CSV table of N, CA and C in Angstrom, one decimal:
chain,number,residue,atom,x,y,z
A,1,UNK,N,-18.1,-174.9,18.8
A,1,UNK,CA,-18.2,-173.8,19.8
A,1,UNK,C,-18.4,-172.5,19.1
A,2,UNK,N,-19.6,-171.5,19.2
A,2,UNK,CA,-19.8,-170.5,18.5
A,2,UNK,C,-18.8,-169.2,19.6
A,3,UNK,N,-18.6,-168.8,18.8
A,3,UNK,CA,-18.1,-167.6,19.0
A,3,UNK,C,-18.6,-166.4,20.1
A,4,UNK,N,-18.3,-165.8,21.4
A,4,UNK,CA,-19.2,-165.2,22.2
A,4,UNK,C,-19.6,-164.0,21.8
A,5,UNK,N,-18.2,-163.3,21.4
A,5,UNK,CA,-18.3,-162.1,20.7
A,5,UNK,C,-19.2,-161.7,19.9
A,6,UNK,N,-19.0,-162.4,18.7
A,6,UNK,CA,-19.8,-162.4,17.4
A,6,UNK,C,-21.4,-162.7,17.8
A,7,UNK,N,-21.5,-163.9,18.6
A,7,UNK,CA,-23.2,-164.0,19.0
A,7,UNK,C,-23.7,-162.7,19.7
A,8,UNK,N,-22.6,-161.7,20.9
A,8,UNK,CA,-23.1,-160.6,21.4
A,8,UNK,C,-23.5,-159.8,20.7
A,9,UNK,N,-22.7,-159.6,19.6
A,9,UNK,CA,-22.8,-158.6,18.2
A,9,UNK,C,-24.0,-158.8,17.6
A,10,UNK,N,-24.6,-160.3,17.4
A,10,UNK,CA,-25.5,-160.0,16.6
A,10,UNK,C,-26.7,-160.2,17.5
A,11,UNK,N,-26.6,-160.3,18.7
A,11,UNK,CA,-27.9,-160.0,19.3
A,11,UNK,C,-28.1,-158.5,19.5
A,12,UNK,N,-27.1,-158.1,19.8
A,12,UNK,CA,-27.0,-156.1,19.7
A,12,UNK,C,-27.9,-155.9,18.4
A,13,UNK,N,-27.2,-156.4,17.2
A,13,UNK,CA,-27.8,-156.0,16.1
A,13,UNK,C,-29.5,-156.1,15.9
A,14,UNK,N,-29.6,-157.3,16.2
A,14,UNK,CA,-31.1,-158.0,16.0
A,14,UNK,C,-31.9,-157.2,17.0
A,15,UNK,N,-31.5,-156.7,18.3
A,15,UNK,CA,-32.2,-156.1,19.2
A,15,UNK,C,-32.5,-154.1,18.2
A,16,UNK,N,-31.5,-153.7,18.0
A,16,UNK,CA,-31.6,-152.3,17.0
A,16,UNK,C,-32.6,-153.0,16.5
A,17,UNK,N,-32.6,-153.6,15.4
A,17,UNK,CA,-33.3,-153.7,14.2
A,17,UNK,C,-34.9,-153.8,14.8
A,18,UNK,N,-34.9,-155.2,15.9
A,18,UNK,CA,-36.2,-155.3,16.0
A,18,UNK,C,-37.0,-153.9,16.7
A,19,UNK,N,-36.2,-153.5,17.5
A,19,UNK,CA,-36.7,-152.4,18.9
A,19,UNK,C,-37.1,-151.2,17.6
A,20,UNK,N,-36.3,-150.5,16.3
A,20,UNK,CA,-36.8,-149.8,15.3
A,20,UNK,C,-37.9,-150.4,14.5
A,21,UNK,N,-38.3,-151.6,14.3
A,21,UNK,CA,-38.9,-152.2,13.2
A,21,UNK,C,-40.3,-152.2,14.0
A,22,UNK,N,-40.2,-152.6,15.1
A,22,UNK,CA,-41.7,-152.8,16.3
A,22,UNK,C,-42.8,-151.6,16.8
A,23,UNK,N,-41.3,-150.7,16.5
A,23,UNK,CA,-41.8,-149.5,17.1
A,23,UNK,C,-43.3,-148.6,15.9
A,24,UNK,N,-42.8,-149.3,14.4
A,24,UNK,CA,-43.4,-148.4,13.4
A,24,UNK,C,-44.9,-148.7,14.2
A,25,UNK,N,-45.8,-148.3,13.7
A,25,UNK,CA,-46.9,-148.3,13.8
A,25,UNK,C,-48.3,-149.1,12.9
A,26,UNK,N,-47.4,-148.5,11.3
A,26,UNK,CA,-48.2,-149.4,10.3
A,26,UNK,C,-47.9,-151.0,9.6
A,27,UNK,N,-46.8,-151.4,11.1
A,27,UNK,CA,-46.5,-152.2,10.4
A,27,UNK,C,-47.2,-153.6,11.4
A,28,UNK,N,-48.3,-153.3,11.8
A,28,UNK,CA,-48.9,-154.2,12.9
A,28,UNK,C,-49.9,-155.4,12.0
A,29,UNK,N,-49.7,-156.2,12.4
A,29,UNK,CA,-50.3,-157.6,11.7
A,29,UNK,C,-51.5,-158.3,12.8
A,30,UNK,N,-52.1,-159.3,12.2
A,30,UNK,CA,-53.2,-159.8,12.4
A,30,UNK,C,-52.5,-160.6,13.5
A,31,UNK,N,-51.4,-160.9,13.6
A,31,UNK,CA,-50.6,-162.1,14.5
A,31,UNK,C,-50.4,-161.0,16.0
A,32,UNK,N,-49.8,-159.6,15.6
A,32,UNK,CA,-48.8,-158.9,16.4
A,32,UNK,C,-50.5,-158.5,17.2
A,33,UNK,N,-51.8,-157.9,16.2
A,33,UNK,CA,-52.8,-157.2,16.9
A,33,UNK,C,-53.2,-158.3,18.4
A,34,UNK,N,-53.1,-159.7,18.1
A,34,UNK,CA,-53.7,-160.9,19.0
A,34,UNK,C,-52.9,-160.3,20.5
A,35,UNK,N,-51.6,-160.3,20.0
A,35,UNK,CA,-51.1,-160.0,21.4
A,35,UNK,C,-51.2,-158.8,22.1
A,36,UNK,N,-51.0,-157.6,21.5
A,36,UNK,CA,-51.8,-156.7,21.8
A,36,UNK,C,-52.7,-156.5,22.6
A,37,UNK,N,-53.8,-157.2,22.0
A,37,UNK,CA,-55.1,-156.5,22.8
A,37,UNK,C,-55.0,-157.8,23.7
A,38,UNK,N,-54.7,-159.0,23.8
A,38,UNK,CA,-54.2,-159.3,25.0
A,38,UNK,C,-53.7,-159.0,26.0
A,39,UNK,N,-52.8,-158.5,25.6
A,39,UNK,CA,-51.7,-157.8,26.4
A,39,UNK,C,-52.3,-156.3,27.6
A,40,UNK,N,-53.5,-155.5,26.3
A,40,UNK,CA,-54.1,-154.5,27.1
A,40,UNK,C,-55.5,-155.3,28.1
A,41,UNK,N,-56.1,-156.5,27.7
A,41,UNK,CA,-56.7,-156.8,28.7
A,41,UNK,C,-56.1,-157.3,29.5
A,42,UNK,N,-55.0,-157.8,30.1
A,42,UNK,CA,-54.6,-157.9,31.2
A,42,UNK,C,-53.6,-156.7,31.8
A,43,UNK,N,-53.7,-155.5,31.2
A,43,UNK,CA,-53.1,-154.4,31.5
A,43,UNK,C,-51.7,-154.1,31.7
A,44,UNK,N,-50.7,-154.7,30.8
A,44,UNK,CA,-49.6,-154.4,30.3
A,44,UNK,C,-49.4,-154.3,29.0
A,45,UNK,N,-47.7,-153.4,28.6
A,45,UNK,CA,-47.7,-153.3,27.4
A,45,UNK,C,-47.2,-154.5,27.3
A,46,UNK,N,-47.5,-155.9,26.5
A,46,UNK,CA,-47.1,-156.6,26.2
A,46,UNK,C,-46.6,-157.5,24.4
A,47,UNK,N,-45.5,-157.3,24.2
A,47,UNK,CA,-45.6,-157.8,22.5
A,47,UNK,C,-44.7,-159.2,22.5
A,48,UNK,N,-45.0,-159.6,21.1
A,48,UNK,CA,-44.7,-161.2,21.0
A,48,UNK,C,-43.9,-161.2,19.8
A,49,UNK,N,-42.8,-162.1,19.6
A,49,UNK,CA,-41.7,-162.1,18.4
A,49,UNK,C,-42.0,-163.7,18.2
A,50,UNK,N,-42.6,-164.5,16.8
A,50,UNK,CA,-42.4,-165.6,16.3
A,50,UNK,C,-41.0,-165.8,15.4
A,51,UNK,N,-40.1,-166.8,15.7
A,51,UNK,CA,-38.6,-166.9,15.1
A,51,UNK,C,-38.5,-167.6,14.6
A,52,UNK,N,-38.7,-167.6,13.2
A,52,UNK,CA,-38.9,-169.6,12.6
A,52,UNK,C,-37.5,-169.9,12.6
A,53,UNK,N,-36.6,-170.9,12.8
A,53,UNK,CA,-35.4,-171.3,12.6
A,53,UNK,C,-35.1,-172.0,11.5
A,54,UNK,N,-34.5,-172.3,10.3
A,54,UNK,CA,-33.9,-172.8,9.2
A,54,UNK,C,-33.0,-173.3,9.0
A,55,UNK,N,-32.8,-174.0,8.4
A,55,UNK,CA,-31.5,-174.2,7.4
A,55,UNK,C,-30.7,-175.6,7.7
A,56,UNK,N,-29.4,-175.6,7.8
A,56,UNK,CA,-28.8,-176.5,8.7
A,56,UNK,C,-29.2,-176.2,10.0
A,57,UNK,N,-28.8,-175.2,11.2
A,57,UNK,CA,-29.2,-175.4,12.8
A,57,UNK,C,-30.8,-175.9,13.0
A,58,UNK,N,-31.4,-175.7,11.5
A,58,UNK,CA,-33.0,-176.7,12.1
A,58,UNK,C,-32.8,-177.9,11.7
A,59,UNK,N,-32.3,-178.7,11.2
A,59,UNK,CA,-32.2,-179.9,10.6
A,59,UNK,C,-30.9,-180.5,11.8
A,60,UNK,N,-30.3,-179.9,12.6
A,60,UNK,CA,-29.0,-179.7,13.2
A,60,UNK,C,-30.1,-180.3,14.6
A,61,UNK,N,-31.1,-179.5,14.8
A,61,UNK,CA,-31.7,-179.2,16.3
A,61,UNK,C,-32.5,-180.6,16.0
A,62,UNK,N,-33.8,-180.1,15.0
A,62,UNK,CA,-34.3,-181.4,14.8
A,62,UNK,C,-33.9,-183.1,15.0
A,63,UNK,N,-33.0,-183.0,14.2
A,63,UNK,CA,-32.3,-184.5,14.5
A,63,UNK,C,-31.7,-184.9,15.7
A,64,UNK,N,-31.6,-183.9,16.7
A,64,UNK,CA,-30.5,-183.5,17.7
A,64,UNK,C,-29.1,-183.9,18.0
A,65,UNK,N,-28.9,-183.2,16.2
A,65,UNK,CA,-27.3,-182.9,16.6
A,65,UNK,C,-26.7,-181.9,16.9
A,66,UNK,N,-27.8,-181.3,17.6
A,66,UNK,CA,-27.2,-179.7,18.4
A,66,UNK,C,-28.0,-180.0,19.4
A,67,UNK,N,-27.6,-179.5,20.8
A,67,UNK,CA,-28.6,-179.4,21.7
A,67,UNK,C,-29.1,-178.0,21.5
A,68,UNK,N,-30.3,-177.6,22.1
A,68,UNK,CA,-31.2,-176.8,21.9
A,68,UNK,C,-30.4,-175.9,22.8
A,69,UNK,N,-30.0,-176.0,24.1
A,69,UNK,CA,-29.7,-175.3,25.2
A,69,UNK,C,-29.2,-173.9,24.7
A,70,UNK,N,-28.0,-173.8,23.7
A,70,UNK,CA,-27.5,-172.4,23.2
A,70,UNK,C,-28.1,-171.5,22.2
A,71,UNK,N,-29.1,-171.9,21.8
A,71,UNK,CA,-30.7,-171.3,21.1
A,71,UNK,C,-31.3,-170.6,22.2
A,72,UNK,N,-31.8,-171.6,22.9
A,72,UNK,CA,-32.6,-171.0,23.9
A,72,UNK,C,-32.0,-170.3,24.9
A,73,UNK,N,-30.7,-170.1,25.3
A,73,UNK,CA,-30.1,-169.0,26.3
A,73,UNK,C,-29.9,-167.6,25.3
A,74,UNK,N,-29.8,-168.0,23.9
A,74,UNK,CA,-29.5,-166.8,22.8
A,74,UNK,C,-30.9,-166.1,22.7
A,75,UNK,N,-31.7,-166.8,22.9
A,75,UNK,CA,-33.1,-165.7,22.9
A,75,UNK,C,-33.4,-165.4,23.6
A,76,UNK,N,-33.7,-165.9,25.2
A,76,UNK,CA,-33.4,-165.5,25.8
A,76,UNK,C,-32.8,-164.3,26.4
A,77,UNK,N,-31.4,-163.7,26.3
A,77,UNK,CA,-30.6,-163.0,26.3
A,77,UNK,C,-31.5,-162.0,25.2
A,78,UNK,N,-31.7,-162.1,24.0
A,78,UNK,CA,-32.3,-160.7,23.1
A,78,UNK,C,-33.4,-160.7,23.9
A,79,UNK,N,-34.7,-161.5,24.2
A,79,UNK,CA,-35.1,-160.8,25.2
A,79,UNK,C,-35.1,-159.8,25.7
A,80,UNK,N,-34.7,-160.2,26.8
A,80,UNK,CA,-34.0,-159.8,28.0
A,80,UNK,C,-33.3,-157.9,27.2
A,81,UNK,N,-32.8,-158.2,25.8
A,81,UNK,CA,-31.9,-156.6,25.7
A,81,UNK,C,-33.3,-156.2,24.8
A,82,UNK,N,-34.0,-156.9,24.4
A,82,UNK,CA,-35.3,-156.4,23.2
A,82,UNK,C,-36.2,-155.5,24.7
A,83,UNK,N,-36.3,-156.0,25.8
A,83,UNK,CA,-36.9,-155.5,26.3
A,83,UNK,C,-36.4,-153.9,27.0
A,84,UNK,N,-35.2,-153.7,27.2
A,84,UNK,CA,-34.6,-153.2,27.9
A,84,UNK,C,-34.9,-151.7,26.7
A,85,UNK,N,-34.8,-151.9,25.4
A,85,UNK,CA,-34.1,-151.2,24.5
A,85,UNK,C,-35.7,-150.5,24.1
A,86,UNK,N,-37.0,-151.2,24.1
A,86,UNK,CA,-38.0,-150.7,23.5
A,86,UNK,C,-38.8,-150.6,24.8
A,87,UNK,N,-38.7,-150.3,25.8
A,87,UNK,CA,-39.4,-150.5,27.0
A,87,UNK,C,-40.8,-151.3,27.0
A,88,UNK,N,-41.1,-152.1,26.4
A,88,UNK,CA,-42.0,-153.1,26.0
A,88,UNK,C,-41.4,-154.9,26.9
A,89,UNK,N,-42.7,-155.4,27.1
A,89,UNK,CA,-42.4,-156.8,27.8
A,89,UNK,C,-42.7,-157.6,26.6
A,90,UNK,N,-41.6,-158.4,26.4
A,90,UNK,CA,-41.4,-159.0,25.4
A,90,UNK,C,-41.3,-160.4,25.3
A,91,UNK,N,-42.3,-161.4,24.3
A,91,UNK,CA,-41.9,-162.7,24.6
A,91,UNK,C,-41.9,-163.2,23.6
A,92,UNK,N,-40.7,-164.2,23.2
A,92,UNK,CA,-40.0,-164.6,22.2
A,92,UNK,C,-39.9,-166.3,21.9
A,93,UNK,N,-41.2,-167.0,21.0
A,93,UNK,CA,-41.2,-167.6,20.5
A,93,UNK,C,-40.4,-168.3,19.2
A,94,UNK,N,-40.0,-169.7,19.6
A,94,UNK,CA,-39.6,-170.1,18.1
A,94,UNK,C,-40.2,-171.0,18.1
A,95,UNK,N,-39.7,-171.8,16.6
A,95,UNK,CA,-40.5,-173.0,15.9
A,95,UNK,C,-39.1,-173.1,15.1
A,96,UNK,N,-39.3,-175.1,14.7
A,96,UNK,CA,-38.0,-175.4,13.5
A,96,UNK,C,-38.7,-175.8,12.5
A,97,UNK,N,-38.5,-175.5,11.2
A,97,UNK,CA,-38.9,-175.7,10.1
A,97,UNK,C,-37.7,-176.8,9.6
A,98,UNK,N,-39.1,-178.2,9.0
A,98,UNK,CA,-37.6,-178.9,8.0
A,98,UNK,C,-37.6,-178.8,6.8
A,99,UNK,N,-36.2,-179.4,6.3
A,99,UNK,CA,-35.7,-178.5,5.1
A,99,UNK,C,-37.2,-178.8,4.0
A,100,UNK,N,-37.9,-179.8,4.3
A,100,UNK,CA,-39.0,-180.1,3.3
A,100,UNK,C,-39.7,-178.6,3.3
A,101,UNK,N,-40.7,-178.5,4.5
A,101,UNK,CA,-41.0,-177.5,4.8
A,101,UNK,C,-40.6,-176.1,4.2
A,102,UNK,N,-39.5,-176.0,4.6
A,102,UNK,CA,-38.2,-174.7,4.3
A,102,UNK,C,-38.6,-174.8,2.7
A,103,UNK,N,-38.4,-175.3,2.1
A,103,UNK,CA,-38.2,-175.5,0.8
A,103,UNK,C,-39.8,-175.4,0.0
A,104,UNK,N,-40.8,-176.0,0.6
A,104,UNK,CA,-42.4,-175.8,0.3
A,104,UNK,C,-42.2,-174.0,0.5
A,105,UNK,N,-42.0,-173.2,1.6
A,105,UNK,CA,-42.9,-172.1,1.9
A,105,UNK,C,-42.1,-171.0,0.9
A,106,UNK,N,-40.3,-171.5,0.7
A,106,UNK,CA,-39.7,-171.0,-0.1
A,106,UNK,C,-40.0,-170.9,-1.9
A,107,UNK,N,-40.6,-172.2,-2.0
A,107,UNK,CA,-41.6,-172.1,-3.2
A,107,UNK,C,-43.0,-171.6,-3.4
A,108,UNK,N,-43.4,-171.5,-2.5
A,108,UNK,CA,-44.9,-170.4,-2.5
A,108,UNK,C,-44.3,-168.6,-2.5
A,109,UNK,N,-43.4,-168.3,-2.0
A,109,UNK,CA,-42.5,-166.7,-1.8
A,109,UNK,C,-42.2,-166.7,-3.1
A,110,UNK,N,-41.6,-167.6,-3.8
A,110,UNK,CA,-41.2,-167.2,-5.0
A,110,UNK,C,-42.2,-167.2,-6.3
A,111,UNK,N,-43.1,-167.8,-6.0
A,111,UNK,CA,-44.3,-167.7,-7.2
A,111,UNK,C,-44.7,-166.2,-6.7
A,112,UNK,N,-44.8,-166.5,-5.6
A,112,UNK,CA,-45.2,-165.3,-5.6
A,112,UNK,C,-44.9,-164.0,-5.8
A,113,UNK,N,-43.4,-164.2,-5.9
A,113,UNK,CA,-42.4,-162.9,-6.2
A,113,UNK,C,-42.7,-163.0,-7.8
A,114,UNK,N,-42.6,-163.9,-8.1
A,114,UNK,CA,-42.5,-164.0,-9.4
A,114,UNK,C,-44.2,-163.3,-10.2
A,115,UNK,N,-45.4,-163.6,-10.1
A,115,UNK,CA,-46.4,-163.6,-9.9
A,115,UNK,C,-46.5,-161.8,-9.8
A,116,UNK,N,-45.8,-161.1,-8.9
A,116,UNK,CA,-46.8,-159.7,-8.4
A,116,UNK,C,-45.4,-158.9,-8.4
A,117,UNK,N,-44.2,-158.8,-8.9
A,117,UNK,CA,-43.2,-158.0,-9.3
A,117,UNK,C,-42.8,-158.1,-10.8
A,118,UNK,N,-42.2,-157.3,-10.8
A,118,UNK,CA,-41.9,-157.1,-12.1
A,118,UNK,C,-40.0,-157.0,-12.1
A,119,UNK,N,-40.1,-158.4,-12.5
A,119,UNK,CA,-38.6,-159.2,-12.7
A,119,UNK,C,-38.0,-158.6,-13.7
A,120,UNK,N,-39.3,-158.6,-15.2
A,120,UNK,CA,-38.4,-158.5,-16.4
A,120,UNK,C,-37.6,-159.9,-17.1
A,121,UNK,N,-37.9,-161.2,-16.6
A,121,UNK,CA,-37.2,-162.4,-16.6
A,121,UNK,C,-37.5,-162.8,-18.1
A,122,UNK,N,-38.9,-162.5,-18.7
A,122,UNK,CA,-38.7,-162.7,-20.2
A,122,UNK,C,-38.2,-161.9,-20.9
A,123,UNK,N,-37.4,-160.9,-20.3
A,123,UNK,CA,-36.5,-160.2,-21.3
A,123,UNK,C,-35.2,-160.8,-20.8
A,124,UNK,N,-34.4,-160.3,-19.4
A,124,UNK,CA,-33.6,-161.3,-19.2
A,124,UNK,C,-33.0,-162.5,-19.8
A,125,UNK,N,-34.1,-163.6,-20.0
A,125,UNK,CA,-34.1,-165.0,-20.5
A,125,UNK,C,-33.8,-164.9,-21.7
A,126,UNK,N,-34.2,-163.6,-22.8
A,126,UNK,CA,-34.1,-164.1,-23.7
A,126,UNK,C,-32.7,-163.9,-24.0
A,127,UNK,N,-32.1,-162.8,-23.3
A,127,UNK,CA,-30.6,-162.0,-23.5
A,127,UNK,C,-29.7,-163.3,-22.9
A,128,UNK,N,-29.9,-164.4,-22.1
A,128,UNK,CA,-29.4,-165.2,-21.7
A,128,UNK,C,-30.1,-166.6,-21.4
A,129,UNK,N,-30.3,-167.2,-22.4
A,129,UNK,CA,-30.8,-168.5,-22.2
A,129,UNK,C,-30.5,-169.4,-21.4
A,130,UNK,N,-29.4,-169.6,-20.8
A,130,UNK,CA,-28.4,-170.1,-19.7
A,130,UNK,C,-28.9,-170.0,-18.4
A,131,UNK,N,-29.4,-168.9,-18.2
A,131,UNK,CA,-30.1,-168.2,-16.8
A,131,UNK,C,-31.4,-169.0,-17.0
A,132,UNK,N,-32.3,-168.8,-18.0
A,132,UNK,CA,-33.5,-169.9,-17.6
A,132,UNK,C,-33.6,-171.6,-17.5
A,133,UNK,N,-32.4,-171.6,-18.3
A,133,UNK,CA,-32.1,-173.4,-17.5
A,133,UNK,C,-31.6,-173.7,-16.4
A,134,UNK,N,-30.8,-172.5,-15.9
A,134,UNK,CA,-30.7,-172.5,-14.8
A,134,UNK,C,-31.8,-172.5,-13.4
A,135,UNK,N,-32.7,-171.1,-13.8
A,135,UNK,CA,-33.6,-171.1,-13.3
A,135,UNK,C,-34.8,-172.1,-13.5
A,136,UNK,N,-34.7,-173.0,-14.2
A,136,UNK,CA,-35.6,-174.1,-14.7
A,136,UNK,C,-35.0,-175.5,-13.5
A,137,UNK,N,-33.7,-175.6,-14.0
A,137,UNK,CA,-33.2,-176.8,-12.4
A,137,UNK,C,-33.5,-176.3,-11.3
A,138,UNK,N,-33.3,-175.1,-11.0
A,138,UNK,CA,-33.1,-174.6,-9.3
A,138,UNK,C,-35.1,-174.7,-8.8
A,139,UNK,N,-35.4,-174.3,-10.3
A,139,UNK,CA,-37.3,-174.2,-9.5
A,139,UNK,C,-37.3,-175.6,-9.5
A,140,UNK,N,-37.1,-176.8,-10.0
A,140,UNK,CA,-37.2,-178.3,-10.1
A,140,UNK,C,-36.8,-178.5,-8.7
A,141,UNK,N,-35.5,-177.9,-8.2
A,141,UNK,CA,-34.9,-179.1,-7.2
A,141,UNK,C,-35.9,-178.4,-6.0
A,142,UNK,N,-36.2,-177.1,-6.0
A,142,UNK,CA,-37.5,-176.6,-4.6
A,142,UNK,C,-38.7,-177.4,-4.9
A,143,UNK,N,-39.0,-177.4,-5.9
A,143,UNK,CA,-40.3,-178.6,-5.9
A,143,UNK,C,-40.4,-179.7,-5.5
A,144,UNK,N,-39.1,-180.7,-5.8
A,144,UNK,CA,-39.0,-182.1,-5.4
A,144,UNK,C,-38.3,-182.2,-4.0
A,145,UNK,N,-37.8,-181.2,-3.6
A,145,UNK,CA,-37.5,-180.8,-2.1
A,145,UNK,C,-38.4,-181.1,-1.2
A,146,UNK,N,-39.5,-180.0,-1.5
A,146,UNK,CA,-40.7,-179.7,-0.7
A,146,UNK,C,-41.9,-181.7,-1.1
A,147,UNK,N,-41.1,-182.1,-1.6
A,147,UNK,CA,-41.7,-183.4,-1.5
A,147,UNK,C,-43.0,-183.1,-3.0
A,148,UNK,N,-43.6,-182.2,-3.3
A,148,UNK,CA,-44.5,-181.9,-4.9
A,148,UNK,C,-43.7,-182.5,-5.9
A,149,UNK,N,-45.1,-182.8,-6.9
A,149,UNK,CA,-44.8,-183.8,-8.5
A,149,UNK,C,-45.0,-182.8,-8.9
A,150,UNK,N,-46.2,-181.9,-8.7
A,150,UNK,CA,-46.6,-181.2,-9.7
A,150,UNK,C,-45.7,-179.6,-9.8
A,151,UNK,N,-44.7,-179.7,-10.7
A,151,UNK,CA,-44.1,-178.1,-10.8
A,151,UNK,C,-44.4,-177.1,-11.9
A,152,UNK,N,-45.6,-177.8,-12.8
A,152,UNK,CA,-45.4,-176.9,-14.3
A,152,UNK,C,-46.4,-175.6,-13.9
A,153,UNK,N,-46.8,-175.5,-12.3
A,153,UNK,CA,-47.2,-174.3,-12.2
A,153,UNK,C,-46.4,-173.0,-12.1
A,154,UNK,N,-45.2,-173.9,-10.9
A,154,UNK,CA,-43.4,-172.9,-10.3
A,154,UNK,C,-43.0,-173.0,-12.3
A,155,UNK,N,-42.7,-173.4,-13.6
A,155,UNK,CA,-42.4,-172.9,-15.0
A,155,UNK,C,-43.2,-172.1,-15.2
A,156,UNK,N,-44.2,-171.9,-15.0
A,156,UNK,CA,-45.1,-170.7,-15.6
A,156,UNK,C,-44.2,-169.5,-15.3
């Protein structure tokens, strides 16, 4: 039994966050533009929120050892306050990701972090060798996670 309190709190929260984050202007995507100009040809302001779910409560819902019912009244409910807070008509999609999945898109983010920032990891590694055997199992177990043989791309 989750907590009511705590779930009110963090729908409060998630509503600030999104109602400030929606509002920017340059931060409009190829996904957010579709609804949009949908939204102006049928002549409302209308915007759309995709929520991928993770972790345990996806693998939880998936299997159905949760029922879906308190997800779907929790979005619902932000809704319902996402709308209120950004004067925008708001509709709020999810999707469950499995941990295979989870673990595949979590290994494409991380090449990629790795790939186009500047970590510094071969200096790092060399001050602590420990850390790249570390980081050597942990990129192993996201590869054989995501179900891939091939990992000596994620060593690079």
């Amino acid at each position: 039994q989750e907590d009511p309190v705590r779930i009110a709190e963090l729908c409060q929260s998630l509503v600030s966050y999104l109602a400030r984050e929606t509002s920017k202007k340059n931060g409009t995507t190829a996904f957010s533009r579709h609804f949009e100009e949908r939204a102006v040809e049928e002549g409302k302001e209308e915007a759309s929120l995709l929520v991928g779910i993770t972790g345990e409560v996806a693998a939880q819902l998936l299997e159905g050892r949760r029922p879906r019912e308190p997800l779907e009244l929790f979005l619902e409910d932000l809704e319902d306050e996402l709308c209120t807070a950004s004067g925008k008509q708001w509709e709020i999609y999810y999707f469950l990701l499995r941990k295979e999945d989870e673990a595949f898109y979590e290994r494409i983010a991380i090449g990629w972090l790795l790939e186009n920032t500047d970590l510094k990891l071969t200096d790092t590694f060399a001050k602590d060798p420990k850390l790249e055997g570390y980081m050597r199992r942990q990129t192993t177990s996201w590869a054989l996670l995501s179900g891939r043989k091939n990992i000596g791309q994620m060593e690079q």
